Amino acid sequence: METYSVLLVDDDKKLLAVLQECFLQENFTVYTAMDGGAALAAFEQHAPSIIILDLMLPGLDGFQICREVRKTREIPILMVSARREDIDKIRGLGLGADDYIAKPFSPRELMARIKALLRRAEF
């Protein structure tokens, strides 16, 4: 069984802790970042299998991070946001995100989406 790594990017410490636990239970290696600069640094240092990326972050926002990641790698990116407007979803997907989920969400649904993205990325 392949071991995956995930970069969780969100400025909500409680949400990060919950997501980290969910991914650890699924045997993922977990990296976290709470702002845009730390997210790009972690991306460069760890080369994760997938990124869970909040849109609203201190410093660089999720749109900017997505744009920077896409310059070098084609890994799955799932955007997460409390913003539910269609324009945000369309913009995120247009910049290269592979999926978008609005907060609040079920960790089980998130994990199902992650597994589906990783299956497709293996082709």
Short mmCIF file of N, CA and C in Angstrom, two decimals:
data_model
loop_
_atom_site.label_atom_id
_atom_site.label_comp_id
_atom_site.label_asym_id
_atom_site.label_seq_id
_atom_site.Cartn_x
_atom_site.Cartn_y
_atom_site.Cartn_z
N MET A 1 0.84 -1.19 0.00
CA MET A 1 0.00 0.00 0.00
C MET A 1 0.88 1.25 0.00
N GLU A 2 0.56 2.16 -0.90
CA GLU A 2 1.35 3.39 -1.00
C GLU A 2 1.06 4.32 0.17
N THR A 3 2.08 4.98 0.65
CA THR A 3 1.92 5.97 1.71
C THR A 3 1.86 7.35 1.07
N TYR A 4 0.85 8.10 1.43
CA TYR A 4 0.66 9.45 0.90
C TYR A 4 1.02 10.48 1.95
N SER A 5 1.34 11.66 1.48
CA SER A 5 1.56 12.79 2.38
C SER A 5 0.60 13.91 1.99
N VAL A 6 0.18 14.66 2.99
CA VAL A 6 -0.77 15.75 2.77
C VAL A 6 -0.22 17.01 3.42
N LEU A 7 -0.40 18.12 2.73
CA LEU A 7 -0.10 19.43 3.29
C LEU A 7 -1.44 20.09 3.61
N LEU A 8 -1.70 20.30 4.89
CA LEU A 8 -2.92 20.95 5.35
C LEU A 8 -2.61 22.42 5.58
N VAL A 9 -3.33 23.30 4.89
CA VAL A 9 -3.08 24.74 5.00
C VAL A 9 -4.36 25.43 5.45
N ASP A 10 -4.37 25.90 6.69
CA ASP A 10 -5.53 26.60 7.25
C ASP A 10 -5.07 27.41 8.45
N ASP A 11 -5.68 28.56 8.68
CA ASP A 11 -5.28 29.38 9.83
C ASP A 11 -6.11 29.09 11.08
N ASP A 12 -6.97 28.08 11.01
CA ASP A 12 -7.79 27.67 12.15
C ASP A 12 -7.11 26.49 12.84
N LYS A 13 -6.52 26.72 14.01
CA LYS A 13 -5.77 25.68 14.72
C LYS A 13 -6.62 24.47 15.06
N LYS A 14 -7.87 24.72 15.47
CA LYS A 14 -8.74 23.59 15.84
C LYS A 14 -9.04 22.72 14.63
N LEU A 15 -9.35 23.34 13.50
CA LEU A 15 -9.62 22.57 12.29
C LEU A 15 -8.38 21.80 11.86
N LEU A 16 -7.23 22.43 11.90
CA LEU A 16 -5.99 21.74 11.56
C LEU A 16 -5.78 20.50 12.42
N ALA A 17 -6.04 20.63 13.72
CA ALA A 17 -5.86 19.50 14.63
C ALA A 17 -6.82 18.35 14.28
N VAL A 18 -8.06 18.67 13.99
CA VAL A 18 -9.05 17.65 13.62
C VAL A 18 -8.64 16.96 12.32
N LEU A 19 -8.28 17.76 11.33
CA LEU A 19 -7.89 17.18 10.04
C LEU A 19 -6.61 16.36 10.16
N GLN A 20 -5.67 16.86 10.93
CA GLN A 20 -4.43 16.13 11.12
C GLN A 20 -4.71 14.74 11.71
N GLU A 21 -5.57 14.68 12.70
CA GLU A 21 -5.92 13.39 13.31
C GLU A 21 -6.60 12.47 12.29
N CYS A 22 -7.50 13.01 11.49
CA CYS A 22 -8.18 12.20 10.46
C CYS A 22 -7.17 11.60 9.48
N PHE A 23 -6.23 12.41 9.03
CA PHE A 23 -5.26 11.93 8.06
C PHE A 23 -4.27 10.96 8.69
N LEU A 24 -3.89 11.18 9.94
CA LEU A 24 -3.00 10.25 10.61
C LEU A 24 -3.67 8.88 10.78
N GLN A 25 -4.97 8.87 11.06
CA GLN A 25 -5.70 7.60 11.18
C GLN A 25 -5.72 6.84 9.86
N GLU A 26 -5.61 7.57 8.75
CA GLU A 26 -5.58 6.95 7.42
C GLU A 26 -4.15 6.70 6.94
N ASN A 27 -3.19 6.82 7.86
CA ASN A 27 -1.78 6.55 7.59
C ASN A 27 -1.11 7.51 6.62
N PHE A 28 -1.58 8.74 6.57
CA PHE A 28 -0.92 9.78 5.79
C PHE A 28 0.21 10.38 6.62
N THR A 29 1.25 10.83 5.95
CA THR A 29 2.23 11.71 6.57
C THR A 29 1.62 13.11 6.46
N VAL A 30 1.60 13.85 7.56
CA VAL A 30 0.90 15.13 7.59
C VAL A 30 1.86 16.29 7.84
N TYR A 31 1.76 17.30 6.99
CA TYR A 31 2.47 18.56 7.17
C TYR A 31 1.41 19.64 7.30
N THR A 32 1.68 20.67 8.10
CA THR A 32 0.70 21.73 8.28
C THR A 32 1.35 23.09 8.09
N ALA A 33 0.51 24.06 7.71
CA ALA A 33 0.93 25.45 7.60
C ALA A 33 -0.28 26.32 7.91
N MET A 34 -0.01 27.47 8.56
CA MET A 34 -1.11 28.35 8.96
C MET A 34 -1.12 29.68 8.20
N ASP A 35 -0.18 29.88 7.27
CA ASP A 35 -0.22 31.08 6.44
C ASP A 35 0.41 30.75 5.09
N GLY A 36 0.26 31.68 4.16
CA GLY A 36 0.70 31.44 2.79
C GLY A 36 2.19 31.17 2.65
N GLY A 37 3.00 31.97 3.32
CA GLY A 37 4.45 31.78 3.22
C GLY A 37 4.88 30.43 3.74
N ALA A 38 4.34 30.03 4.88
CA ALA A 38 4.67 28.73 5.46
C ALA A 38 4.17 27.60 4.56
N ALA A 39 3.05 27.81 3.89
CA ALA A 39 2.51 26.79 2.99
C ALA A 39 3.45 26.55 1.81
N LEU A 40 3.93 27.62 1.20
CA LEU A 40 4.85 27.46 0.07
C LEU A 40 6.17 26.83 0.51
N ALA A 41 6.65 27.23 1.69
CA ALA A 41 7.89 26.64 2.21
C ALA A 41 7.71 25.14 2.46
N ALA A 42 6.59 24.75 3.05
CA ALA A 42 6.32 23.34 3.32
C ALA A 42 6.16 22.56 2.02
N PHE A 43 5.51 23.16 1.04
CA PHE A 43 5.34 22.53 -0.28
C PHE A 43 6.71 22.24 -0.89
N GLU A 44 7.60 23.22 -0.86
CA GLU A 44 8.94 23.06 -1.44
C GLU A 44 9.75 22.02 -0.66
N GLN A 45 9.66 22.05 0.65
CA GLN A 45 10.48 21.17 1.48
C GLN A 45 10.01 19.72 1.45
N HIS A 46 8.70 19.50 1.46
CA HIS A 46 8.18 18.15 1.66
C HIS A 46 7.60 17.48 0.41
N ALA A 47 7.30 18.23 -0.65
CA ALA A 47 6.72 17.66 -1.88
C ALA A 47 5.56 16.72 -1.56
N PRO A 48 4.48 17.24 -0.96
CA PRO A 48 3.36 16.38 -0.56
C PRO A 48 2.64 15.74 -1.75
N SER A 49 1.89 14.69 -1.47
CA SER A 49 1.09 14.01 -2.49
C SER A 49 -0.14 14.82 -2.86
N ILE A 50 -0.66 15.61 -1.90
CA ILE A 50 -1.90 16.36 -2.09
C ILE A 50 -1.88 17.56 -1.14
N ILE A 51 -2.61 18.61 -1.53
CA ILE A 51 -2.71 19.80 -0.68
C ILE A 51 -4.18 20.10 -0.39
N ILE A 52 -4.49 20.33 0.89
CA ILE A 52 -5.80 20.82 1.32
C ILE A 52 -5.56 22.28 1.65
N LEU A 53 -6.19 23.18 0.91
CA LEU A 53 -5.81 24.58 0.91
C LEU A 53 -6.99 25.51 1.21
N ASP A 54 -6.92 26.19 2.34
CA ASP A 54 -7.92 27.20 2.67
C ASP A 54 -7.70 28.42 1.79
N LEU A 55 -8.77 29.09 1.43
CA LEU A 55 -8.65 30.29 0.59
C LEU A 55 -8.19 31.51 1.37
N MET A 56 -8.78 31.72 2.54
CA MET A 56 -8.52 32.94 3.30
C MET A 56 -7.43 32.69 4.33
N LEU A 57 -6.23 33.19 4.03
CA LEU A 57 -5.06 32.97 4.88
C LEU A 57 -4.33 34.29 5.09
N PRO A 58 -3.59 34.39 6.18
CA PRO A 58 -2.71 35.56 6.34
C PRO A 58 -1.59 35.51 5.29
N GLY A 59 -1.17 36.65 4.83
CA GLY A 59 -0.13 36.69 3.80
C GLY A 59 -0.71 36.32 2.46
N LEU A 60 -0.08 35.38 1.79
CA LEU A 60 -0.60 34.91 0.50
C LEU A 60 -1.91 34.17 0.72
N ASP A 61 -2.89 34.40 -0.15
CA ASP A 61 -4.15 33.67 -0.01
C ASP A 61 -4.08 32.35 -0.79
N GLY A 62 -5.11 31.55 -0.65
CA GLY A 62 -5.14 30.25 -1.30
C GLY A 62 -5.05 30.31 -2.81
N PHE A 63 -5.63 31.37 -3.42
CA PHE A 63 -5.54 31.52 -4.86
C PHE A 63 -4.08 31.70 -5.29
N GLN A 64 -3.34 32.54 -4.57
CA GLN A 64 -1.93 32.79 -4.90
C GLN A 64 -1.08 31.54 -4.70
N ILE A 65 -1.36 30.81 -3.64
CA ILE A 65 -0.61 29.57 -3.38
C ILE A 65 -0.86 28.56 -4.48
N CYS A 66 -2.12 28.41 -4.87
CA CYS A 66 -2.48 27.48 -5.95
C CYS A 66 -1.72 27.84 -7.23
N ARG A 67 -1.70 29.11 -7.55
CA ARG A 67 -1.01 29.58 -8.76
C ARG A 67 0.49 29.22 -8.69
N GLU A 68 1.11 29.43 -7.54
CA GLU A 68 2.54 29.14 -7.39
C GLU A 68 2.82 27.63 -7.47
N VAL A 69 1.99 26.83 -6.84
CA VAL A 69 2.17 25.37 -6.88
C VAL A 69 2.07 24.88 -8.32
N ARG A 70 1.10 25.38 -9.05
CA ARG A 70 0.87 24.93 -10.43
C ARG A 70 2.02 25.29 -11.38
N LYS A 71 2.86 26.23 -10.99
CA LYS A 71 4.01 26.57 -11.83
C LYS A 71 5.02 25.43 -11.87
N THR A 72 5.03 24.57 -10.84
CA THR A 72 6.05 23.53 -10.76
C THR A 72 5.53 22.10 -10.69
N ARG A 73 4.29 21.90 -10.17
CA ARG A 73 3.81 20.52 -10.00
C ARG A 73 2.33 20.41 -10.30
N GLU A 74 1.95 19.22 -10.72
CA GLU A 74 0.55 18.91 -10.99
C GLU A 74 0.02 17.93 -9.96
N ILE A 75 0.07 18.32 -8.69
CA ILE A 75 -0.48 17.45 -7.64
C ILE A 75 -1.91 17.86 -7.36
N PRO A 76 -2.72 16.96 -6.82
CA PRO A 76 -4.09 17.32 -6.48
C PRO A 76 -4.15 18.43 -5.42
N ILE A 77 -5.02 19.39 -5.66
CA ILE A 77 -5.27 20.47 -4.71
C ILE A 77 -6.77 20.54 -4.45
N LEU A 78 -7.15 20.45 -3.19
CA LEU A 78 -8.54 20.60 -2.80
C LEU A 78 -8.65 21.91 -2.01
N MET A 79 -9.43 22.85 -2.54
CA MET A 79 -9.61 24.12 -1.85
C MET A 79 -10.75 24.02 -0.85
N VAL A 80 -10.56 24.68 0.29
CA VAL A 80 -11.54 24.70 1.37
C VAL A 80 -11.81 26.15 1.72
N SER A 81 -13.08 26.49 1.90
CA SER A 81 -13.37 27.88 2.27
C SER A 81 -14.73 28.00 2.94
N ALA A 82 -14.83 29.00 3.80
CA ALA A 82 -16.12 29.35 4.38
C ALA A 82 -16.94 30.15 3.38
N ARG A 83 -16.26 30.65 2.35
CA ARG A 83 -16.94 31.42 1.31
C ARG A 83 -17.67 30.46 0.38
N ARG A 84 -18.94 30.71 0.17
CA ARG A 84 -19.77 29.79 -0.62
C ARG A 84 -20.15 30.35 -1.98
N GLU A 85 -19.67 31.53 -2.32
CA GLU A 85 -20.05 32.14 -3.59
C GLU A 85 -19.50 31.34 -4.76
N ASP A 86 -20.32 31.20 -5.79
CA ASP A 86 -19.89 30.47 -6.98
C ASP A 86 -18.63 31.05 -7.59
N ILE A 87 -18.47 32.37 -7.55
CA ILE A 87 -17.31 33.00 -8.17
C ILE A 87 -16.01 32.51 -7.54
N ASP A 88 -16.01 32.28 -6.23
CA ASP A 88 -14.80 31.77 -5.56
C ASP A 88 -14.50 30.35 -6.03
N LYS A 89 -15.53 29.53 -6.13
CA LYS A 89 -15.33 28.16 -6.60
C LYS A 89 -14.81 28.15 -8.03
N ILE A 90 -15.43 28.96 -8.88
CA ILE A 90 -15.04 29.02 -10.30
C ILE A 90 -13.60 29.53 -10.43
N ARG A 91 -13.26 30.55 -9.67
CA ARG A 91 -11.90 31.10 -9.73
C ARG A 91 -10.88 30.06 -9.26
N GLY A 92 -11.17 29.39 -8.14
CA GLY A 92 -10.25 28.38 -7.62
C GLY A 92 -10.05 27.24 -8.60
N LEU A 93 -11.12 26.74 -9.16
CA LEU A 93 -11.02 25.65 -10.12
C LEU A 93 -10.31 26.11 -11.39
N GLY A 94 -10.55 27.37 -11.78
CA GLY A 94 -9.89 27.93 -12.95
C GLY A 94 -8.38 28.09 -12.78
N LEU A 95 -7.95 28.32 -11.55
CA LEU A 95 -6.51 28.47 -11.26
C LEU A 95 -5.79 27.13 -11.15
N GLY A 96 -6.55 26.06 -11.12
CA GLY A 96 -5.91 24.75 -11.09
C GLY A 96 -6.29 23.85 -9.94
N ALA A 97 -7.18 24.30 -9.06
CA ALA A 97 -7.64 23.41 -7.99
C ALA A 97 -8.42 22.25 -8.62
N ASP A 98 -8.34 21.09 -8.01
CA ASP A 98 -9.02 19.91 -8.53
C ASP A 98 -10.41 19.72 -7.93
N ASP A 99 -10.64 20.32 -6.77
CA ASP A 99 -11.94 20.20 -6.10
C ASP A 99 -12.07 21.36 -5.13
N TYR A 100 -13.29 21.57 -4.65
CA TYR A 100 -13.59 22.69 -3.75
C TYR A 100 -14.66 22.20 -2.79
N ILE A 101 -14.47 22.44 -1.51
CA ILE A 101 -15.47 22.06 -0.52
C ILE A 101 -15.67 23.24 0.42
N ALA A 102 -16.94 23.51 0.72
CA ALA A 102 -17.27 24.65 1.59
C ALA A 102 -17.32 24.20 3.05
N LYS A 103 -16.84 25.09 3.93
CA LYS A 103 -16.93 24.87 5.38
C LYS A 103 -18.33 25.23 5.83
N PRO A 104 -18.87 24.60 6.82
CA PRO A 104 -18.32 23.41 7.48
C PRO A 104 -18.54 22.17 6.61
N PHE A 105 -17.68 21.20 6.77
CA PHE A 105 -17.79 19.96 6.01
C PHE A 105 -17.54 18.79 6.93
N SER A 106 -17.95 17.64 6.49
CA SER A 106 -17.72 16.40 7.23
C SER A 106 -16.31 15.90 6.94
N PRO A 107 -15.52 15.60 7.96
CA PRO A 107 -14.20 15.02 7.70
C PRO A 107 -14.28 13.74 6.86
N ARG A 108 -15.35 12.97 7.02
CA ARG A 108 -15.51 11.75 6.22
C ARG A 108 -15.70 12.07 4.75
N GLU A 109 -16.50 13.12 4.45
CA GLU A 109 -16.66 13.53 3.05
C GLU A 109 -15.34 14.02 2.49
N LEU A 110 -14.61 14.81 3.27
CA LEU A 110 -13.31 15.32 2.82
C LEU A 110 -12.39 14.15 2.49
N MET A 111 -12.33 13.16 3.37
CA MET A 111 -11.45 12.01 3.14
C MET A 111 -11.86 11.25 1.88
N ALA A 112 -13.15 11.11 1.66
CA ALA A 112 -13.63 10.42 0.45
C ALA A 112 -13.19 11.19 -0.81
N ARG A 113 -13.30 12.51 -0.76
CA ARG A 113 -12.87 13.32 -1.89
C ARG A 113 -11.36 13.20 -2.11
N ILE A 114 -10.60 13.20 -1.02
CA ILE A 114 -9.14 13.08 -1.11
C ILE A 114 -8.75 11.75 -1.75
N LYS A 115 -9.37 10.68 -1.29
CA LYS A 115 -9.05 9.37 -1.85
C LYS A 115 -9.38 9.30 -3.34
N ALA A 116 -10.50 9.91 -3.74
CA ALA A 116 -10.87 9.94 -5.16
C ALA A 116 -9.85 10.74 -5.97
N LEU A 117 -9.43 11.88 -5.46
CA LEU A 117 -8.42 12.69 -6.16
C LEU A 117 -7.10 11.93 -6.31
N LEU A 118 -6.70 11.24 -5.26
CA LEU A 118 -5.45 10.49 -5.32
C LEU A 118 -5.54 9.32 -6.29
N ARG A 119 -6.69 8.66 -6.36
CA ARG A 119 -6.88 7.57 -7.32
C ARG A 119 -6.71 8.09 -8.75
N ARG A 120 -7.33 9.22 -9.03
CA ARG A 120 -7.24 9.79 -10.39
C ARG A 120 -5.83 10.27 -10.71
N ALA A 121 -5.12 10.76 -9.70
CA ALA A 121 -3.77 11.29 -9.90
C ALA A 121 -2.77 10.18 -10.23
N GLU A 122 -3.10 8.95 -9.94
CA GLU A 122 -2.18 7.83 -10.17
C GLU A 122 -2.10 7.41 -11.63
N PHE A 123 -3.00 7.91 -12.48
CA PHE A 123 -3.00 7.52 -13.90
C PHE A 123 -1.83 8.11 -14.64
#
